Coordinates of C-alpha atoms in Angstrom, one line a residue:
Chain Q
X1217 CA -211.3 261.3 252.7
X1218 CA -209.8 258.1 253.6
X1219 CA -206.5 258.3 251.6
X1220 CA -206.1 261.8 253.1
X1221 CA -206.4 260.3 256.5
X1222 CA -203.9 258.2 255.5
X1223 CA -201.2 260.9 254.1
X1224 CA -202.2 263.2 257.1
X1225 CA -201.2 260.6 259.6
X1226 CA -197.9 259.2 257.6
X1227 CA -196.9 263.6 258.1
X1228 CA -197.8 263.9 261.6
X1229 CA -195.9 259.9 262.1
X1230 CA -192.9 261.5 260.1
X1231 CA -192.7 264.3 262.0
X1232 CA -193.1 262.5 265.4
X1233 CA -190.2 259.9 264.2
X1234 CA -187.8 263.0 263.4
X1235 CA -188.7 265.0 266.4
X1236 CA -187.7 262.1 268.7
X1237 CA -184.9 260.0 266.7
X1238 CA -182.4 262.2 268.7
X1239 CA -183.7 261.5 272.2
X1240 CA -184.0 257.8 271.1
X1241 CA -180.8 257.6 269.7
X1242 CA -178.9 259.2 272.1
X1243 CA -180.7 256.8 274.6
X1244 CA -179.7 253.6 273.0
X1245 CA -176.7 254.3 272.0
X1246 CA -175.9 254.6 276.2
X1247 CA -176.0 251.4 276.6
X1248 CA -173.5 250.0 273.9
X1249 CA -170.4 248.4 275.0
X1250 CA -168.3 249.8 271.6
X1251 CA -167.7 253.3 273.1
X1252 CA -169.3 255.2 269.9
X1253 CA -172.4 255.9 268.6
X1254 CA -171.9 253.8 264.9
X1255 CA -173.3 250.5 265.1
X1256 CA -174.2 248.7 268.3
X1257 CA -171.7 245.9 269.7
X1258 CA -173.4 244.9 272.9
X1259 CA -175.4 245.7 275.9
X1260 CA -173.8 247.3 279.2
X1261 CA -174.3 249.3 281.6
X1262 CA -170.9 250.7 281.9
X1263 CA -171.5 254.6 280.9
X1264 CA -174.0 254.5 283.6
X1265 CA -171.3 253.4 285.9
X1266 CA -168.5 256.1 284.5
X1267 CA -171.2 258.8 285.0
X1268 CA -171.6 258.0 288.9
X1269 CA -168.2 257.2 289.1
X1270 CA -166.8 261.0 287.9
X1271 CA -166.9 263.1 291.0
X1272 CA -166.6 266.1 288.9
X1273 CA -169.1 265.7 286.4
X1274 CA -171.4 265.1 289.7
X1275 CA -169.9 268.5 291.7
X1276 CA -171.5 270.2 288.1
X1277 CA -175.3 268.5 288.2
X1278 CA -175.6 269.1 291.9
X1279 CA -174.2 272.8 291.0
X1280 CA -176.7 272.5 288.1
X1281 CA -179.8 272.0 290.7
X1282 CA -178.0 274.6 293.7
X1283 CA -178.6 277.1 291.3
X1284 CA -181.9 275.7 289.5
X1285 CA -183.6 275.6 292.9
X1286 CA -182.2 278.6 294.7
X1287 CA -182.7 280.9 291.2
X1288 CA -186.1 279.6 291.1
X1289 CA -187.1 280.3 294.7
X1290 CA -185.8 283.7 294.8
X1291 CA -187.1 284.7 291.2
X1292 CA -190.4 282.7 292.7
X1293 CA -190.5 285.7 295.5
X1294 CA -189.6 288.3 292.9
X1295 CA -191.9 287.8 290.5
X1296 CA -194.5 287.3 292.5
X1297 CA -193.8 291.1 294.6
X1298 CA -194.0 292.0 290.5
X1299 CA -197.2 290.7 289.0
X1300 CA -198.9 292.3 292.4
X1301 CA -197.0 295.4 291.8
X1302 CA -198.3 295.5 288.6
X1303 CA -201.9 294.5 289.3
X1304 CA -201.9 297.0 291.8
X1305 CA -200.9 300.0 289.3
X1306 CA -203.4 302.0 288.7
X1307 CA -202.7 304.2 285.3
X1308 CA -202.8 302.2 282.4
X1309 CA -199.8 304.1 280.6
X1310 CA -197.4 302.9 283.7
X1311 CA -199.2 299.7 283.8
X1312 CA -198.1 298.9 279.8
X1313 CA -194.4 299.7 280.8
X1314 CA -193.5 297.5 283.0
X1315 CA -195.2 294.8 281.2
X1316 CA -193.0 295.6 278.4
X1317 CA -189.8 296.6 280.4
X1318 CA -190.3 292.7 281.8
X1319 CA -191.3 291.3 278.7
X1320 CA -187.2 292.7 277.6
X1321 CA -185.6 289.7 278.9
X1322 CA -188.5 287.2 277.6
X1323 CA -188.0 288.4 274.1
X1324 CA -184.2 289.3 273.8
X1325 CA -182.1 286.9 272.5
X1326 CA -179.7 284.9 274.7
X1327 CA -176.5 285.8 273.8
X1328 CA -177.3 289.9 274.2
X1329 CA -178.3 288.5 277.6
X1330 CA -175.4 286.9 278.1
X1331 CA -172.8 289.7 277.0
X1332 CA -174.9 292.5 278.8
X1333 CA -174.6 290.6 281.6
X1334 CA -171.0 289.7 281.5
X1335 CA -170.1 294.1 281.1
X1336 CA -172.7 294.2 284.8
X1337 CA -170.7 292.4 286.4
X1338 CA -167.2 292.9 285.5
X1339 CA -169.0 297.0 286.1
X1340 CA -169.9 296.1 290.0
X1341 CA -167.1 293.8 290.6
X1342 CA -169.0 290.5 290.9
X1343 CA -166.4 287.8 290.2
X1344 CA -167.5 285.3 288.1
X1345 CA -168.8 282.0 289.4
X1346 CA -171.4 281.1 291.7
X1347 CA -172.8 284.4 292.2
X1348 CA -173.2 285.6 288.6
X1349 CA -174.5 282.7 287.6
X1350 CA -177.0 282.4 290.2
X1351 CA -178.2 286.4 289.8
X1352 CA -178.2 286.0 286.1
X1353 CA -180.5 283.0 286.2
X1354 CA -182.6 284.6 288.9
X1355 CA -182.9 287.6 286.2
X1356 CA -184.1 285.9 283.2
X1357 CA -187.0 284.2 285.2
X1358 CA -188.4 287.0 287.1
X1359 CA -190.2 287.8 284.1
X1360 CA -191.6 284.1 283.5
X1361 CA -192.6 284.1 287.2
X1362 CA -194.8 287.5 286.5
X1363 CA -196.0 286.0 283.3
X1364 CA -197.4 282.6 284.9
X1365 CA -198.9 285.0 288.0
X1366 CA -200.0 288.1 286.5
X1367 CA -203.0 286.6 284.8
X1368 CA -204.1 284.5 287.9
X1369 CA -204.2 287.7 289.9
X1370 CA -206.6 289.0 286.9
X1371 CA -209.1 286.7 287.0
X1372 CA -209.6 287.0 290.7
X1373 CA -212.8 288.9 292.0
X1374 CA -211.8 292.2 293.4
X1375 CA -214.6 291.7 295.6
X1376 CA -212.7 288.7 297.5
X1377 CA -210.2 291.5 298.7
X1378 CA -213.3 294.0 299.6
X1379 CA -215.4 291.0 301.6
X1380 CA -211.7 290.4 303.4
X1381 CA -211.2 294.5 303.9
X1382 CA -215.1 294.5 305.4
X1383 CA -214.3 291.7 307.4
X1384 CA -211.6 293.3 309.5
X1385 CA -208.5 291.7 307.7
X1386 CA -205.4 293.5 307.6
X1387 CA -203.3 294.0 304.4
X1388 CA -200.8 291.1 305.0
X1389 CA -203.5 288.9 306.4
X1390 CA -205.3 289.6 303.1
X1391 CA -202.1 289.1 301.2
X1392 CA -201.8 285.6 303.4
X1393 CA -205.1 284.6 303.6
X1394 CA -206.6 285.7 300.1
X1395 CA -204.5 286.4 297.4
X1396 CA -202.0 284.0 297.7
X1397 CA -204.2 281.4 298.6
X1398 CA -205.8 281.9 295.1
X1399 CA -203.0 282.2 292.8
X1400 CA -200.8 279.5 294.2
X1401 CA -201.5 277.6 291.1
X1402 CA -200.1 280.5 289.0
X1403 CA -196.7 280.9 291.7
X1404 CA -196.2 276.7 291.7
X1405 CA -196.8 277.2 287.3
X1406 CA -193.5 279.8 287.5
X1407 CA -191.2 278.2 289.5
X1408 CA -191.7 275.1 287.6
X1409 CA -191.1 277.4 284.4
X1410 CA -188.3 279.4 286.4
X1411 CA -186.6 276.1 287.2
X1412 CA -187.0 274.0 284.1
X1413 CA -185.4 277.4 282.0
X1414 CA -182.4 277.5 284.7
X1415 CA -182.1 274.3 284.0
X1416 CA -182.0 273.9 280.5
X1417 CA -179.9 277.4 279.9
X1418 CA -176.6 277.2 278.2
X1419 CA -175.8 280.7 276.6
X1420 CA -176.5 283.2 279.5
X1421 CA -174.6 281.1 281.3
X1422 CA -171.4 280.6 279.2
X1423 CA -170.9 283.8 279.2
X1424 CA -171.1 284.5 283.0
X1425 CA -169.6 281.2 284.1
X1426 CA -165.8 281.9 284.3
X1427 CA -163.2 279.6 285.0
X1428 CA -163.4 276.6 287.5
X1429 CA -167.5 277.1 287.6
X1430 CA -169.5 275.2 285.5
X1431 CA -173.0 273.8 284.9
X1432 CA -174.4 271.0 282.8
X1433 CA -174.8 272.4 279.8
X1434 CA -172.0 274.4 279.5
X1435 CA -170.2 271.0 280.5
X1436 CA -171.8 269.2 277.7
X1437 CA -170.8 272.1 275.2
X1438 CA -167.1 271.8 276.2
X1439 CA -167.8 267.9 276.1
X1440 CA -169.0 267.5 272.7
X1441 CA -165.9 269.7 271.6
X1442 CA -163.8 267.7 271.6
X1443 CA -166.1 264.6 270.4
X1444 CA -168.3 261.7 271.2
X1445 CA -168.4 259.9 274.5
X1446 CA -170.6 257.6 275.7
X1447 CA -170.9 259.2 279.2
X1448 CA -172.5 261.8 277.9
X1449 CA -175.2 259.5 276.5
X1450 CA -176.0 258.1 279.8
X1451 CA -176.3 261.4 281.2
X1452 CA -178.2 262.2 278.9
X1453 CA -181.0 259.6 279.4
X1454 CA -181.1 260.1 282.8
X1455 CA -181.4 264.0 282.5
X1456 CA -184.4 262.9 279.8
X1457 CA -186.5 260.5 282.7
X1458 CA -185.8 263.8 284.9
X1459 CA -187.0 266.2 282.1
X1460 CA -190.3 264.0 281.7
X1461 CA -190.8 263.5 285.4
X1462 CA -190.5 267.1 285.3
X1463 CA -193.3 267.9 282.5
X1464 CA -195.7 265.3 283.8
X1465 CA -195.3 267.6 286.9
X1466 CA -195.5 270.9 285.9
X1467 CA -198.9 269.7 283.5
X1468 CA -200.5 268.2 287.0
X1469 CA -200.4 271.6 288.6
X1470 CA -201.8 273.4 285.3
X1471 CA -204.0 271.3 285.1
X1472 CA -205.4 271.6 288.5
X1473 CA -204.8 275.2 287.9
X1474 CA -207.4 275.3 285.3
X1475 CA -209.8 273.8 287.3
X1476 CA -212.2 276.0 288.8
X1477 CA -210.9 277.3 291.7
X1478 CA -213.1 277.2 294.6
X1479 CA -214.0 281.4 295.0
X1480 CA -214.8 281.4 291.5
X1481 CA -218.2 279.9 292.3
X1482 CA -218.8 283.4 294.2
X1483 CA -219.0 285.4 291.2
X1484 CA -222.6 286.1 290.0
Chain N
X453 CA -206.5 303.8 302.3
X454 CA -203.5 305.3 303.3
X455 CA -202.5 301.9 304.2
X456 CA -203.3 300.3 300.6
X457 CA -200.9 302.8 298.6
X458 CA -198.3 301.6 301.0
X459 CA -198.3 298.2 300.4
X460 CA -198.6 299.2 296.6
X461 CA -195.0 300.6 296.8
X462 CA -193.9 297.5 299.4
X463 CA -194.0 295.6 296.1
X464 CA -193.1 297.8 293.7
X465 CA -189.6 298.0 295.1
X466 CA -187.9 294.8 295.0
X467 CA -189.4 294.8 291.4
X468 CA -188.2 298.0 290.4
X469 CA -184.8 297.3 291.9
X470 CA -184.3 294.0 289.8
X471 CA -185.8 295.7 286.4
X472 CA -183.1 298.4 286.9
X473 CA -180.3 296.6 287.8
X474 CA -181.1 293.3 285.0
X475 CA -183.4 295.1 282.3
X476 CA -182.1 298.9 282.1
X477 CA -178.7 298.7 283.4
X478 CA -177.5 296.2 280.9
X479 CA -179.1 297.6 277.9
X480 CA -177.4 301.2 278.4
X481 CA -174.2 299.4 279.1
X482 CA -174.0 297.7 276.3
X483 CA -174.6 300.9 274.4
X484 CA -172.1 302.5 276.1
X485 CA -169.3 300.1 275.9
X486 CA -170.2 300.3 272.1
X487 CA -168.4 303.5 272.4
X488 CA -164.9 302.3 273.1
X489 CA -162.1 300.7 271.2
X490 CA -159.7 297.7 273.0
X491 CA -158.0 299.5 274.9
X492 CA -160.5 301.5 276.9
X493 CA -160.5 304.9 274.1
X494 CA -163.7 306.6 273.2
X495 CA -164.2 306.7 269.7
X496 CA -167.1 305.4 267.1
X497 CA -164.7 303.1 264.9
X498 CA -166.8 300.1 266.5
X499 CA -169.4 301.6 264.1
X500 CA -167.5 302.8 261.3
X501 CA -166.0 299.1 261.4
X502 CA -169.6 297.6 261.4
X503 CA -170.1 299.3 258.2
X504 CA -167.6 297.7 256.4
X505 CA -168.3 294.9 253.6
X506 CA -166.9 292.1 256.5
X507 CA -169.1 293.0 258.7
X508 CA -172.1 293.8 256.1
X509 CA -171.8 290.4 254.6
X510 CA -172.3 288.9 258.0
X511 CA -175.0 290.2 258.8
X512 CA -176.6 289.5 255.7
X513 CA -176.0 286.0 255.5
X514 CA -177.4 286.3 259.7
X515 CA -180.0 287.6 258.0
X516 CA -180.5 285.2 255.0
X517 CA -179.7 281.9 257.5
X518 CA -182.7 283.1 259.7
X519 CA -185.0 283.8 257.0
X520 CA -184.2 280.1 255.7
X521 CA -185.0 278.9 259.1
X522 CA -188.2 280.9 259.9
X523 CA -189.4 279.4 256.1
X524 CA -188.4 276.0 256.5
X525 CA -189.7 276.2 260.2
X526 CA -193.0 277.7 258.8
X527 CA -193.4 275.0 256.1
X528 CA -193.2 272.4 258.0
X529 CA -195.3 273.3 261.3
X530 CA -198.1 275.1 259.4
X531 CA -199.4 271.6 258.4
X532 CA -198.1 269.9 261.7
X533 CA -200.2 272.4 264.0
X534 CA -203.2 271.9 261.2
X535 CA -203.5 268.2 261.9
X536 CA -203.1 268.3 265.0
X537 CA -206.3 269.6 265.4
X538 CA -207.8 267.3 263.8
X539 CA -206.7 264.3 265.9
X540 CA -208.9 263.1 268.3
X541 CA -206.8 263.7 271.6
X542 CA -205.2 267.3 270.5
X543 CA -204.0 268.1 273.8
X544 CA -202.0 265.1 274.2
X545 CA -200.4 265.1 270.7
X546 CA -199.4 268.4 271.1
X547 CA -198.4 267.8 274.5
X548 CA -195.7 265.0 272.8
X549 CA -194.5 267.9 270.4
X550 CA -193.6 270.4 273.1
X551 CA -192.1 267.5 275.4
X552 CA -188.6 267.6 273.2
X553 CA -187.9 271.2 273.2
X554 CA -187.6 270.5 277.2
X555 CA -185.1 268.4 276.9
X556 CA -181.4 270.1 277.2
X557 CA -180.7 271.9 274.0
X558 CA -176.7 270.8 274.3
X559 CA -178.2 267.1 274.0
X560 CA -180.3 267.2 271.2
X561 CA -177.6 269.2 269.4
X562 CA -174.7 266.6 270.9
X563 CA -177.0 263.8 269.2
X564 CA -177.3 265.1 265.5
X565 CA -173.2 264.9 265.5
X566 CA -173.8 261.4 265.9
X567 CA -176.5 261.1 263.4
X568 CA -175.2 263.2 261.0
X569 CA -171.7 262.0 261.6
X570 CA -169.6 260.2 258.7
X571 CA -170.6 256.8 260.3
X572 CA -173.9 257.9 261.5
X573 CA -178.0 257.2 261.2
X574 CA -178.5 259.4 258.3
X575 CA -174.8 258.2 256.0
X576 CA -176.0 254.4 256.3
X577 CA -179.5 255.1 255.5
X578 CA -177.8 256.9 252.7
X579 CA -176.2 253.7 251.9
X580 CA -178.5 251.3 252.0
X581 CA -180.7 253.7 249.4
X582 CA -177.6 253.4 247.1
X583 CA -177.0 257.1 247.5
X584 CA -173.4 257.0 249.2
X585 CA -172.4 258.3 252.1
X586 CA -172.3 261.8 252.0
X587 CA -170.7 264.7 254.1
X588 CA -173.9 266.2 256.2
X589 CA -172.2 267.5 259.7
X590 CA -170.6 270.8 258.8
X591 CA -172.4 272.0 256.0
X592 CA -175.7 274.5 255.5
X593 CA -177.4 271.8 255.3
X594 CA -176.9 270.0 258.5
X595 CA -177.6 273.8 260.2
X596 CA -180.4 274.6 258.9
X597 CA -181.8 271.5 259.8
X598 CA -180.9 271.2 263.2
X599 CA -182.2 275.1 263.6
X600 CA -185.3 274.0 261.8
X601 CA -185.5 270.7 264.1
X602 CA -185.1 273.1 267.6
X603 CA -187.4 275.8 266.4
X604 CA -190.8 273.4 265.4
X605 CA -192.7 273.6 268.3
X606 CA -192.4 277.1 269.0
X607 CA -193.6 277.5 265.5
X608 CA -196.0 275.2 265.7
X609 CA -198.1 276.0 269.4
X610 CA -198.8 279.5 268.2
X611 CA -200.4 278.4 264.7
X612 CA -202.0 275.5 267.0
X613 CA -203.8 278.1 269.6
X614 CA -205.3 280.4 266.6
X615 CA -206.4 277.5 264.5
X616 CA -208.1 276.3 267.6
X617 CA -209.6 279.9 268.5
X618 CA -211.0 280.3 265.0
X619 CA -215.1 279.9 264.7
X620 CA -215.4 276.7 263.0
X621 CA -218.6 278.0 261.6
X622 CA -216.7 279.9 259.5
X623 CA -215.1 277.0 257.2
X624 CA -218.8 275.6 257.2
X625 CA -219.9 278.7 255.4
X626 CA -216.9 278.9 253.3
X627 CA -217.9 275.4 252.0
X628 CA -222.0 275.7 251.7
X629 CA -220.9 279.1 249.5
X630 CA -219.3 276.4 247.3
X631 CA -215.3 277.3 248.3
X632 CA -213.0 274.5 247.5
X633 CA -211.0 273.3 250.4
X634 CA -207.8 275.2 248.6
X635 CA -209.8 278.3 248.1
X636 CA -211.2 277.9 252.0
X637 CA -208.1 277.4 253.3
X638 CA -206.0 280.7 251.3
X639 CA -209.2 283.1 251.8
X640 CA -210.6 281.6 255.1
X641 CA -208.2 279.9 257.2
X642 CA -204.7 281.4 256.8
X643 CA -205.7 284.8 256.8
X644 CA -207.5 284.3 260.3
X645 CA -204.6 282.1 261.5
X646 CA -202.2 285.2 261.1
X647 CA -201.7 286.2 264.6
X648 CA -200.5 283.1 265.3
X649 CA -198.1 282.7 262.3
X650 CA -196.7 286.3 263.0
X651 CA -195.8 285.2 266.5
X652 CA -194.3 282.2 265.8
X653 CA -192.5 283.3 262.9
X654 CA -191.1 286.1 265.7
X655 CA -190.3 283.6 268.4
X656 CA -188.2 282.1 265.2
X657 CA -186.6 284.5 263.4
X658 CA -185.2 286.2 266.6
X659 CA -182.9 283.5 268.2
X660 CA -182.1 282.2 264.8
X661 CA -180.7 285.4 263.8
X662 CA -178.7 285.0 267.1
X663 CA -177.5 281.5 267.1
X664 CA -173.9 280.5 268.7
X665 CA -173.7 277.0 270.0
X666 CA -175.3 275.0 266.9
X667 CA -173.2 277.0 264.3
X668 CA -170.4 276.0 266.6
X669 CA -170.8 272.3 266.9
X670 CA -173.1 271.8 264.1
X671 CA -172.1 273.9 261.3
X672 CA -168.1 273.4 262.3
X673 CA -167.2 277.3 262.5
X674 CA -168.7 277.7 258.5
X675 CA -171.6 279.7 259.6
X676 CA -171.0 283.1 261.0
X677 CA -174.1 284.5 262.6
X678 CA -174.4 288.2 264.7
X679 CA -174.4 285.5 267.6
X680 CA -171.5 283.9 267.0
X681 CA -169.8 287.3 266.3
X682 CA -170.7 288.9 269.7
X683 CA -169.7 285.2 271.5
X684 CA -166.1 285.7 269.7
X685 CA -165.9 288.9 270.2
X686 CA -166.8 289.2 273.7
X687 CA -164.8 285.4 274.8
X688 CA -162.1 285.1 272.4
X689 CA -161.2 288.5 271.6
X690 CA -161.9 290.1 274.3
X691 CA -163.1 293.5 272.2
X692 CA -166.2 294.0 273.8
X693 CA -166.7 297.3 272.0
X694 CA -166.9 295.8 268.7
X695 CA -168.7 293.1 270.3
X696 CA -171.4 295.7 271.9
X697 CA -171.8 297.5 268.9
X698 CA -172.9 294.1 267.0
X699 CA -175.3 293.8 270.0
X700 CA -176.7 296.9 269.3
X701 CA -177.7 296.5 266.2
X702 CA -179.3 293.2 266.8
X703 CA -181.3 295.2 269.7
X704 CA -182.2 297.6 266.7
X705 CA -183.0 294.8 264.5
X706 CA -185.3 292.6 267.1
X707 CA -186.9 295.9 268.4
X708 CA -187.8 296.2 264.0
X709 CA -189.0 292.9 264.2
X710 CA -190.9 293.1 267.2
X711 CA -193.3 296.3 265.7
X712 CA -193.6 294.8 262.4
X713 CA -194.8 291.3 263.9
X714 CA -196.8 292.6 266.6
X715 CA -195.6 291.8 269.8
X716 CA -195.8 288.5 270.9
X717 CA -196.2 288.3 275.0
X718 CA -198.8 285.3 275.6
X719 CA -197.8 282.2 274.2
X720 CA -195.3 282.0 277.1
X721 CA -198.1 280.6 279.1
X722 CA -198.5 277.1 277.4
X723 CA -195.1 276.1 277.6
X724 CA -191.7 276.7 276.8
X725 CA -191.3 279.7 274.1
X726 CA -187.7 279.8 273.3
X727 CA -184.6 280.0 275.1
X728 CA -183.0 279.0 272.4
X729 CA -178.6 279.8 271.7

């Protein structure tokens, strides 16, 4: 048993070290003064400096969180108007197809996304830019934002919304009162998910970004194109602190969320 | 009541709306802008083209790259999501395996050109082993790899979540009935694990088939996947009817996919599941 212990843990060890030698690399490599990533010459803080020096490459992370926030506050409202719409359905046969008619975009791969979305709006006459990035991001999390609510909505007691209905309460006061109340976790759970997808997205976006309009990613794409700069390095460990500030986030609200929520108790 | 089946449709129609405009809309229009040539004619060449040998072969090798992936990604997560739940603090280990796939896609993939580069990691590892350095970035391998390398922990949380919701009981008996742990695990534990294999080989096998950006910076323009196809053809060319018909038939093949796997809808829920390029 023991020498299995032993080979288990060197596996899980070797597949820690390869799943984070990137990220690690990437972050020590931002702080060496020879400019490449091939041995390291000294310690500086210089990329750092470049990064907050290039008003550009700042217009496209505050662009980058515009649209992650706004994307994930609208989708937020959406999705939320969708998991009650489909709680609310009645026959099971409609019930099945809009979960599968919002599971499309969960499932589909990016670039069909991307390219579908690119034909809609050259179709309406959207110009490229802001605005098709925005309602392209704001599509592809919808269905996250059902996803994360839809089961919270499930699990609550029918009998809340009855004792509210008995007690005189009107349907937005139950809406106010009850049901959102209760599946805040759920809606805070999406627009985390909604916001850390929008953030992280590269190929719906190349394809709807047009020219002069860019985010992160797709600046980072164009970057490493043409080859290796440091810059990118220390944009890169900063974006990871923000990523793991991020997580440690999001997993405090699950984890409240699968706490027992208060009206639970209720139920016999 | 009459006031309850009005709020029903109050949120029924901003829902509606969006699935029209973002789920149905662009899936007919691709279809139908599969039915014209570059300069605007109706005509099924798109489809007549697609079954030529060019086209054929690249969707074969699409095919044959994803399959690698879904293996490899399979081989190696299988006994990752196995130990994990063994470990004493499951939740937090896994936890650690999920944390990299949230981290920008661009990056990861910007950081294997330096380890994989001619003066990188992996060439003075090389050396040092008395190996040589070798050519890595631009070649199958180096692809493969970094697919494999993206695609582990969406691979490995489904295997994780059945392996945890199987009755431990079950390997107990297994092993009183005098099962070797081989036997136990081929008769007992894989079969029961299946569900989550099946999804996570689907949440694989579905963006790999459809992979742009890594065969772009990774594999140097060698690799040639349906993804990269409809990227060119809708970017560079500018033939979005050739470029809709490949997206069709990637529709066709995920929709195949998606019935013979069993489709996949909760693992959403525990973190990220793909979004993948």
């Amino acid at each position: 048993m023991g020498r299995n212990g032993k080979l288990s843990n060197i596996y899980l060890a070797v597949v820690f070290a390869i799943l984070y030698a990137p990220i690690a690399y990437l972050i020590f490599y931002s702080f060496n003064s020879g400019g490449h990533m091939r041995n390291f010459e000294g310690f500086t803080l210089e990329w750092y400096r470049e990064v907050f020096a290039d008003t550009r490459l700042l217009i496209i992370v505050l662009n980058t969180f515009i649209i992650a926030l706004l994307s994930s506050a609208i989708s937020t409202i959406l999705g939320v108007a969708g998991a009650l719409a489909i709680y609310h359905v009645r026959r099971k046969r409609t019930k099945n197809t809009l979960l599968s008619l919002n599971n499309v975009l969960i499932v589909s791969p990016d670039v069909i996304i991307g390219a579908s979305f690119l034909i809609l709006f050259t179709m309406i006459g959207i110009k490229l830019g802001f605005t098709s990035v925005l309602l392209s991001h704001i599509a592809f999390s919808v269905p996250i934002v059902v996803i994360m609510v839809l089961p919270k909505l499930q699990e609550m007691s029918p009998t809340l919304m009855d004792a509210a209905r008995d007690l005189g309460a009107g349907s937005w006061q139950i809406l106010t009162r009850v049901v959102l109340p209760y599946v805040k976790p759920g809606i805070f759970a999406g627009f985390f998910m909604a916001l850390t997808y929008s953030l992280d997205d590269f190929a719906v976006t190349f394809f709807v970004t047009g020219n002069g309009y860019s985010t992160l990613s797709v600046e980072i794409y164009s970057r490493a194109r043409q080859g290796v700069s440091l810059s990118i390095n220390a944009l890169s460990t900063l974006l990871f602190l923000l990523t793991v500030l991020l997580v440690i986030g999001y997993y405090f609200i699950n984890r409240r969320a699968s706490r027992t929520p208060a009206g639970r108790g209720l139920r016999p | 009541m009459q006031s309850k089946a009005s709020t029903r449709n109050a949120y029924l129609i901003p829902y509606v709306l969006w699935m029209v405009l973002f789920v149905v809309a662009p899936v007919l229009l691709v279809v139908y802008y599969s039915f014209f040539d570059v300069e605007g004619n109706f005509t099924f060449s798109n489809y007549a083209r697609f079954f030529t040998p060019v086209y054929m072969q690249m969707t074969l090798s699409s095919f044959w790259y994803a399959l690698l992936i879904t293996v490899f990604a399979l081989l190696v997560s299988y006994p990752t999501a196995y130990l994990l739940t063994r470990t004493k603090h499951k939740q937090l280990w896994l936890l650690l395996i999920i944390l990299p796939s949230w981290i920008n896609l661009l990056l990861k993939a910007y950081a294997f050109i330096g380890l994989f580069g001619t003066y990188g990691l992996t060439n003075s590892l090389l050396e040092v082993i008395g190996i040589g350095s070798q050519q890595i970035l631009f070649t199958d391998f180096s692809f493969i790899f970094v697919s494999v390398y993206i695609f582990i922990p969406f691979m490995i949380l489904p295997i994780f979540n059945a392996l945890e919701e199987m009755n431990p009981s079950l390997i107990y008996a297994a092993r009183d009935l005098g099962a070797s742990p081989w036997l136990t695990f081929r008769r007992v534990i894989f079969p029961l694990t299946l569900t989550g294999v099946k999804s996570g080989c689907q949440a694989v096998f579905i963006p790999a088939l459809s992979l742009f950006m890594i065969t772009r910076l990774i594999a140097g323009n060698r690799v040639i996947t349906l993804g990269t196809a409809i990227e060119q053809h809708f970017l560079v060319t500018q033939d979005w009817g050739m470029g809709s018909t490949i997206a069709v038939f990637l529709i066709i093949a995920m929709a195949i996919i998606m019935f013979l796997t069993g489709s996949g809808k909760k693992e959403v829920r525990n973190g990220k599941k793909r979004k993948a390029v």
